[in-house]
mmCIF file of C-alpha atoms and ligand atoms in Angstrom:
data_model
loop_
_atom_site.group_PDB
_atom_site.id
_atom_site.type_symbol
_atom_site.label_atom_id
_atom_site.label_comp_id
_atom_site.label_asym_id
_atom_site.label_seq_id
_atom_site.Cartn_x
_atom_site.Cartn_y
_atom_site.Cartn_z
ATOM 1 C CA MET A 1 103.180 84.359 110.406
ATOM 2 C CA LEU A 2 102.551 87.787 111.828
ATOM 3 C CA ILE A 3 105.257 90.218 110.824
ATOM 4 C CA VAL A 4 106.044 93.895 111.131
ATOM 5 C CA GLN A 5 107.761 95.540 108.178
ATOM 6 C CA LYS A 6 109.165 99.037 108.146
ATOM 7 C CA TYR A 7 109.860 101.090 105.036
ATOM 8 C CA GLY A 8 111.902 104.300 105.228
ATOM 9 C CA GLY A 9 111.218 107.585 103.496
ATOM 10 C CA THR A 10 113.250 106.726 100.386
ATOM 11 C CA SER A 11 111.294 103.484 99.873
ATOM 12 C CA VAL A 12 108.113 105.528 99.486
ATOM 13 C CA GLY A 13 109.682 108.642 97.976
ATOM 14 C CA SER A 14 107.765 108.571 94.717
ATOM 15 C CA PHE A 15 104.763 106.881 93.197
ATOM 16 C CA ASP A 16 106.719 104.146 91.419
ATOM 17 C CA ARG A 17 108.524 103.344 94.666
ATOM 18 C CA ILE A 18 105.177 103.146 96.431
ATOM 19 C CA ARG A 19 104.061 100.637 93.816
ATOM 20 C CA ASN A 20 107.225 98.657 94.519
ATOM 21 C CA VAL A 21 106.499 98.516 98.235
ATOM 22 C CA ALA A 22 102.937 97.483 97.454
ATOM 23 C CA GLY A 23 104.305 94.602 95.374
ATOM 24 C CA ARG A 24 106.396 93.331 98.281
ATOM 25 C CA ILE A 25 103.473 93.511 100.667
ATOM 26 C CA LYS A 26 101.317 91.715 98.170
ATOM 27 C CA SER A 27 103.716 88.791 97.873
ATOM 28 C CA LEU A 28 103.937 88.484 101.674
ATOM 29 C CA ARG A 29 100.172 88.352 101.758
ATOM 30 C CA GLU A 30 100.153 85.684 99.032
ATOM 31 C CA ASP A 31 102.536 83.634 101.158
ATOM 32 C CA GLY A 32 99.878 83.706 103.859
ATOM 33 C CA HIS A 33 101.460 86.200 106.238
ATOM 34 C CA GLN A 34 99.730 88.910 108.203
ATOM 35 C CA VAL A 35 101.624 92.164 108.059
ATOM 36 C CA ALA A 36 101.681 95.424 109.954
ATOM 37 C CA VAL A 37 103.496 97.878 107.707
ATOM 38 C CA VAL A 38 105.172 100.931 109.183
ATOM 39 C CA VAL A 39 105.898 103.624 106.624
ATOM 40 C CA SER A 40 107.976 106.773 107.178
ATOM 41 C CA ALA A 41 107.106 110.120 105.724
ATOM 42 C CA MET A 42 107.861 110.276 101.976
ATOM 43 C CA GLY A 43 111.361 111.362 100.984
ATOM 44 C CA LYS A 44 112.382 114.578 102.731
ATOM 45 C CA THR A 45 108.879 115.432 103.941
ATOM 46 C CA THR A 46 109.779 115.615 107.631
ATOM 47 C CA ASN A 47 112.470 118.211 106.888
ATOM 48 C CA ALA A 48 109.976 120.187 104.816
ATOM 49 C CA LEU A 49 107.444 120.078 107.653
ATOM 50 C CA GLU A 50 110.081 121.218 110.112
ATOM 51 C CA ALA A 51 110.654 124.187 107.823
ATOM 52 C CA VAL A 52 106.922 124.979 107.851
ATOM 53 C CA TRP A 53 106.886 124.852 111.634
ATOM 54 C CA SER A 54 109.986 126.985 112.073
ATOM 55 C CA ALA A 55 108.800 129.827 109.837
ATOM 56 C CA SER A 56 107.736 132.589 112.184
ATOM 57 C CA ALA A 57 105.477 134.513 109.810
ATOM 58 C CA GLU A 58 102.084 132.921 109.327
ATOM 59 C CA ALA A 59 101.964 133.788 105.611
ATOM 60 C CA GLU A 60 105.248 131.983 105.017
ATOM 61 C CA ARG A 61 104.056 128.987 106.998
ATOM 62 C CA ARG A 62 100.895 128.824 104.903
ATOM 63 C CA ASP A 63 102.930 128.952 101.713
ATOM 64 C CA LEU A 64 105.350 126.221 102.698
ATOM 65 C CA TRP A 65 102.503 124.100 103.990
ATOM 66 C CA ALA A 66 100.572 124.472 100.745
ATOM 67 C CA THR A 67 103.632 123.157 98.878
ATOM 68 C CA CYS A 68 103.788 120.067 101.108
ATOM 69 C CA VAL A 69 100.117 119.351 100.580
ATOM 70 C CA LYS A 70 100.455 119.876 96.836
ATOM 71 C CA GLU A 71 103.318 117.387 96.600
ATOM 72 C CA HIS A 72 101.224 114.726 98.277
ATOM 73 C CA MET A 73 98.249 115.502 96.080
ATOM 74 C CA ALA A 74 100.474 115.034 93.035
ATOM 75 C CA VAL A 75 101.423 111.539 94.234
ATOM 76 C CA ALA A 76 97.761 110.743 94.887
ATOM 77 C CA GLU A 77 97.023 111.787 91.338
ATOM 78 C CA ALA A 78 99.919 109.777 89.894
ATOM 79 C CA LEU A 79 98.629 106.720 91.750
ATOM 80 C CA GLY A 80 95.195 107.382 90.328
ATOM 81 C CA LEU A 81 93.463 107.510 93.701
ATOM 82 C CA SER A 82 89.725 108.049 93.835
ATOM 83 C CA SER A 83 88.463 111.459 94.850
ATOM 84 C CA SER A 84 87.213 110.188 98.198
ATOM 85 C CA LEU A 85 90.622 108.715 99.070
ATOM 86 C CA THR A 86 92.251 111.964 97.967
ATOM 87 C CA GLU A 87 89.866 113.886 100.230
ATOM 88 C CA THR A 88 90.773 111.633 103.149
ATOM 89 C CA LEU A 89 94.421 112.409 102.511
ATOM 90 C CA ARG A 90 93.728 116.133 102.426
ATOM 91 C CA ASP A 91 91.629 115.997 105.617
ATOM 92 C CA ARG A 92 94.261 114.072 107.540
ATOM 93 C CA MET A 93 96.940 116.545 106.554
ATOM 94 C CA GLU A 94 94.696 119.521 107.245
ATOM 95 C CA SER A 95 93.911 118.340 110.771
ATOM 96 C CA CYS A 96 97.665 118.411 111.524
ATOM 97 C CA TRP A 97 97.970 121.991 110.332
ATOM 98 C CA GLN A 98 95.001 123.032 112.464
ATOM 99 C CA ALA A 99 96.194 121.247 115.579
ATOM 100 C CA SER A 100 99.638 122.752 115.138
ATOM 101 C CA GLU A 101 98.417 126.326 114.635
ATOM 102 C CA GLN A 102 96.084 125.950 117.583
ATOM 103 C CA VAL A 103 98.731 125.002 120.158
ATOM 104 C CA ARG A 104 101.498 127.131 118.677
ATOM 105 C CA PRO A 105 100.919 130.128 120.946
ATOM 106 C CA GLN A 106 101.145 127.948 124.063
ATOM 107 C CA SER A 107 103.791 125.397 123.092
ATOM 108 C CA MET A 108 106.141 125.391 120.128
ATOM 109 C CA ASP A 109 107.166 121.818 120.881
ATOM 110 C CA ALA A 110 103.582 120.555 120.871
ATOM 111 C CA ALA A 111 103.064 122.506 117.635
ATOM 112 C CA TYR A 112 106.109 120.729 116.153
ATOM 113 C CA ASP A 113 104.719 117.274 116.930
ATOM 114 C CA ALA A 114 101.289 118.124 115.561
ATOM 115 C CA MET A 115 102.832 119.483 112.359
ATOM 116 C CA VAL A 116 105.443 116.824 111.511
ATOM 117 C CA ALA A 117 102.942 114.007 112.144
ATOM 118 C CA ALA A 118 101.365 115.041 108.840
ATOM 119 C CA GLY A 119 104.217 113.325 106.974
ATOM 120 C CA GLU A 120 103.605 109.844 108.333
ATOM 121 C CA LEU A 121 99.812 110.215 108.339
ATOM 122 C CA ALA A 122 99.969 111.186 104.671
ATOM 123 C CA SER A 123 102.425 108.520 103.478
ATOM 124 C CA THR A 124 100.513 105.710 105.199
ATOM 125 C CA THR A 125 97.254 107.030 103.758
ATOM 126 C CA LEU A 126 98.764 106.985 100.267
ATOM 127 C CA VAL A 127 100.156 103.454 100.530
ATOM 128 C CA ALA A 128 96.987 102.055 102.122
ATOM 129 C CA ALA A 129 94.821 103.745 99.512
ATOM 130 C CA TRP A 130 96.966 102.422 96.678
ATOM 131 C CA LEU A 131 96.813 98.858 98.033
ATOM 132 C CA THR A 132 93.057 99.070 98.434
ATOM 133 C CA GLN A 133 92.687 100.477 94.965
ATOM 134 C CA ALA A 134 94.871 97.626 93.665
ATOM 135 C CA GLY A 135 92.380 95.136 95.080
ATOM 136 C CA MET A 136 94.090 94.164 98.324
ATOM 137 C CA SER A 137 92.308 94.616 101.610
ATOM 138 C CA ALA A 138 94.579 96.964 103.519
ATOM 139 C CA ALA A 139 93.508 98.874 106.589
ATOM 140 C CA TRP A 140 94.884 102.214 107.718
ATOM 141 C CA TRP A 141 95.643 102.404 111.410
ATOM 142 C CA ASP A 142 96.278 105.517 113.488
ATOM 143 C CA VAL A 143 99.250 104.412 115.582
ATOM 144 C CA ARG A 144 98.449 107.104 118.133
ATOM 145 C CA ASN A 145 95.750 104.714 119.345
ATOM 146 C CA THR A 146 98.430 102.142 120.168
ATOM 147 C CA LEU A 147 101.593 103.963 121.196
ATOM 148 C CA HIS A 148 100.830 105.860 124.389
ATOM 149 C CA THR A 149 103.635 108.182 125.309
ATOM 150 C CA SER A 150 104.963 110.256 128.154
ATOM 151 C CA GLY A 151 107.799 112.742 128.526
ATOM 152 C CA PRO A 152 108.476 115.941 126.596
ATOM 153 C CA HIS A 153 107.113 116.782 123.176
ATOM 154 C CA ARG A 154 109.595 115.964 120.363
ATOM 155 C CA PHE A 155 111.322 113.364 122.569
ATOM 156 C CA ALA A 156 108.511 111.224 123.890
ATOM 157 C CA ARG A 157 108.953 107.816 125.484
ATOM 158 C CA VAL A 158 106.801 104.704 125.358
ATOM 159 C CA ASP A 159 106.283 102.656 128.472
ATOM 160 C CA GLU A 160 107.258 99.266 127.089
ATOM 161 C CA SER A 161 105.553 97.359 129.906
ATOM 162 C CA THR A 162 102.117 98.505 128.651
ATOM 163 C CA LEU A 163 102.678 97.330 125.071
ATOM 164 C CA GLY A 164 100.855 93.999 125.251
ATOM 165 C CA GLU A 165 97.655 95.641 126.465
ATOM 166 C CA ALA A 166 98.030 98.594 124.089
ATOM 167 C CA GLY A 167 98.521 96.306 121.107
ATOM 168 C CA ARG A 168 95.240 94.444 121.464
ATOM 169 C CA SER A 169 93.046 96.575 119.220
ATOM 170 C CA LEU A 170 95.705 96.692 116.500
ATOM 171 C CA ARG A 171 96.046 92.923 116.718
ATOM 172 C CA THR A 172 92.297 92.555 116.230
ATOM 173 C CA ARG A 173 92.466 94.850 113.228
ATOM 174 C CA MET A 174 95.275 92.721 111.763
ATOM 175 C CA ASP A 175 93.208 89.580 112.207
ATOM 176 C CA GLU A 176 90.386 91.227 110.255
ATOM 177 C CA ALA A 177 92.306 93.004 107.531
ATOM 178 C CA HIS A 178 95.552 90.937 107.282
ATOM 179 C CA VAL A 179 97.462 93.994 106.065
ATOM 180 C CA VAL A 180 97.551 97.123 108.183
ATOM 181 C CA LEU A 181 99.376 100.314 107.257
ATOM 182 C CA THR A 182 100.494 102.429 110.150
ATOM 183 C CA GLN A 183 102.869 105.201 111.155
ATOM 184 C CA GLY A 184 106.228 105.236 112.850
ATOM 185 C CA PHE A 185 107.649 108.121 114.826
ATOM 186 C CA ILE A 186 104.386 109.405 116.317
ATOM 187 C CA GLY A 187 102.320 108.585 119.370
ATOM 188 C CA ARG A 188 99.844 110.140 121.742
ATOM 189 C CA HIS A 189 100.311 111.723 125.141
ATOM 190 C CA ALA A 190 97.723 111.196 127.890
ATOM 191 C CA ASP A 191 96.356 114.734 127.308
ATOM 192 C CA GLY A 192 95.381 113.663 123.776
ATOM 193 C CA SER A 193 98.093 115.623 121.992
ATOM 194 C CA THR A 194 100.277 114.118 119.268
ATOM 195 C CA SER A 195 103.834 113.287 120.315
ATOM 196 C CA THR A 196 106.957 112.218 118.420
ATOM 197 C CA LEU A 197 109.771 109.882 119.435
ATOM 198 C CA GLY A 198 112.717 111.846 118.011
ATOM 199 C CA ARG A 199 113.937 112.056 114.408
ATOM 200 C CA GLU A 200 114.364 108.723 112.631
ATOM 201 C CA GLY A 201 112.190 107.130 115.301
ATOM 202 C CA SER A 202 110.218 104.855 112.980
ATOM 203 C CA ASP A 203 112.556 101.865 113.370
ATOM 204 C CA TYR A 204 111.949 102.073 117.075
ATOM 205 C CA SER A 205 108.184 102.288 116.494
ATOM 206 C CA ALA A 206 108.304 99.139 114.354
ATOM 207 C CA ALA A 207 110.054 97.268 117.183
ATOM 208 C CA LEU A 208 107.528 98.510 119.739
ATOM 209 C CA LEU A 209 104.626 97.476 117.528
ATOM 210 C CA ALA A 210 106.113 94.031 116.983
ATOM 211 C CA VAL A 211 106.180 93.516 120.731
ATOM 212 C CA ALA A 212 102.695 95.051 121.064
ATOM 213 C CA VAL A 213 101.014 92.670 118.595
ATOM 214 C CA GLY A 214 103.142 89.634 119.401
ATOM 215 C CA ALA A 215 104.740 89.466 115.946
ATOM 216 C CA ALA A 216 107.220 86.769 114.939
ATOM 217 C CA GLY A 217 109.789 89.376 113.903
ATOM 218 C CA VAL A 218 110.545 92.717 112.288
ATOM 219 C CA THR A 219 111.942 93.536 108.857
ATOM 220 C CA ILE A 220 113.446 96.965 108.266
ATOM 221 C CA TRP A 221 114.030 97.893 104.625
ATOM 222 C CA LYS A 222 117.008 100.194 104.129
ATOM 223 C CA ASP A 223 119.018 101.611 101.257
ATOM 224 C CA VAL A 224 122.056 99.567 102.370
ATOM 225 C CA PRO A 225 122.600 95.836 101.720
ATOM 226 C CA GLY A 226 121.872 94.942 105.377
ATOM 227 C CA MET A 227 123.252 95.375 108.858
ATOM 228 C CA MET A 228 126.850 96.593 108.442
ATOM 229 C CA ASN A 229 129.848 96.821 110.721
ATOM 230 C CA ALA A 230 130.409 100.505 109.917
ATOM 231 C CA ASP A 231 128.774 103.385 108.114
ATOM 232 C CA PRO A 232 129.400 102.644 104.396
ATOM 233 C CA LYS A 233 129.185 106.376 103.604
ATOM 234 C CA ARG A 234 132.219 107.043 105.776
ATOM 235 C CA HIS A 235 133.955 103.661 105.568
ATOM 236 C CA PRO A 236 133.830 102.182 102.066
ATOM 237 C CA GLU A 237 135.404 98.972 103.391
ATOM 238 C CA ALA A 238 132.324 98.286 105.539
ATOM 239 C CA VAL A 239 130.834 94.829 105.105
ATOM 240 C CA THR A 240 127.465 93.340 105.946
ATOM 241 C CA VAL A 241 127.201 91.086 108.949
ATOM 242 C CA PRO A 242 124.975 88.099 108.200
ATOM 243 C CA LYS A 243 123.636 87.371 111.665
ATOM 244 C CA VAL A 244 124.266 89.026 114.996
ATOM 245 C CA ALA A 245 123.003 88.609 118.548
ATOM 246 C CA HIS A 246 120.822 91.378 119.957
ATOM 247 C CA ALA A 247 123.581 92.606 122.263
ATOM 248 C CA GLU A 248 125.961 92.888 119.339
ATOM 249 C CA ALA A 249 123.331 94.597 117.191
ATOM 250 C CA LEU A 250 122.818 97.087 119.958
ATOM 251 C CA GLU A 251 126.525 97.804 119.963
ATOM 252 C CA LEU A 252 126.682 98.081 116.162
ATOM 253 C CA SER A 253 123.783 100.493 116.120
ATOM 254 C CA TYR A 254 125.709 102.807 118.435
ATOM 255 C CA TYR A 255 129.191 102.483 116.950
ATOM 256 C CA GLY A 256 128.640 101.250 113.450
ATOM 257 C CA ALA A 257 126.353 102.325 110.699
ATOM 258 C CA SER A 258 123.418 104.544 111.381
ATOM 259 C CA VAL A 259 121.527 101.644 109.840
ATOM 260 C CA ILE A 260 119.000 101.188 112.578
ATOM 261 C CA HIS A 261 117.860 103.540 115.267
ATOM 262 C CA PRO A 262 119.739 102.593 118.488
ATOM 263 C CA ARG A 263 116.592 102.249 120.600
ATOM 264 C CA THR A 264 115.156 99.693 118.177
ATOM 265 C CA VAL A 265 117.048 96.661 119.426
ATOM 266 C CA LYS A 266 116.236 96.800 123.125
ATOM 267 C CA PRO A 267 112.497 95.979 123.040
ATOM 268 C CA LEU A 268 113.185 93.162 120.552
ATOM 269 C CA GLN A 269 115.945 91.790 122.724
ATOM 270 C CA LEU A 270 113.660 91.742 125.769
ATOM 271 C CA ALA A 271 110.919 89.979 123.844
ATOM 272 C CA GLY A 272 113.385 87.656 122.038
ATOM 273 C CA LEU A 273 112.188 88.704 118.583
ATOM 274 C CA PRO A 274 114.383 88.595 115.458
ATOM 275 C CA LEU A 275 115.117 91.665 113.351
ATOM 276 C CA TRP A 276 115.847 91.342 109.626
ATOM 277 C CA VAL A 277 117.508 94.239 107.814
HETATM 278 N N1 LIG B 301 109.955 110.702 109.248
HETATM 279 C C1 LIG B 301 110.689 110.786 110.491
HETATM 280 C C2 LIG B 301 112.058 111.362 110.253
HETATM 281 O O1 LIG B 301 112.409 111.574 109.099
HETATM 282 C C3 LIG B 301 110.778 109.476 111.190
HETATM 283 C C4 LIG B 301 111.557 108.416 110.445
HETATM 284 O O2 LIG B 301 111.712 108.488 109.240
HETATM 285 O O3 LIG B 301 112.017 107.468 111.083
HETATM 286 O O4 LIG B 301 112.764 111.601 111.189
HETATM 287 MG MG1 LIG B 302 111.935 109.899 107.610
#
């Protein structure tokens, strides 16, 4: 079966958690599935990158940025990544900094997108590198090649009617590599610039990718026991709901727990694909 799995920032927040995720992907692979794995930025990285972007003095930005890079390098080291994989990680992060600084004078919003993309590019690089190092063929995929966006920076949209066509090259890559690691939250505008879909947008990305590659379904891993009828942080009496129709899930995602991003359900509903939480 072809499946899309999405792991949030907490699931990849440290090196032992990354190894955990790798274990799950490995067992899916052993069961014969093909998986596209969407991974959020590690832990609170996106907030940290927002802080880099919002610092007005260049020296402060450089400082905060250096801390972000250092944290990722420490994880690379803990995972025991080879020096060439570590260089790839550094290069991918560095290109975000450069793109962001370059457009900053013209557009703060474009600079935001270019900067925060570093979080997902880095986390997916780390997980893919770890899997490869652990002997599993796992390919890294730049989701900006698949999710073409329009609309304003920071709040981009994806034209869902183009997904089938856009998903072809990713699908081919999945057929070759069986496991593909890719980003949520980011995409590319027609002018070539990086875009983002709004905070917490990775669930939505996973749904879009599932439609794009013709997956059998989507699994979203969360730090709650499953889809719930209310936010357990505010309502301790909240219970998990075993199985819901898309329309109901859509409603729950608006009124109930902030378990899944509200836009996630719609593309799945249209394509008739199941979502497992
Ligand atoms: N990393 C992004 C955020 O924290 C996207 C996501 O996690 O869904 O908003
Ligand atoms: Mg996140």
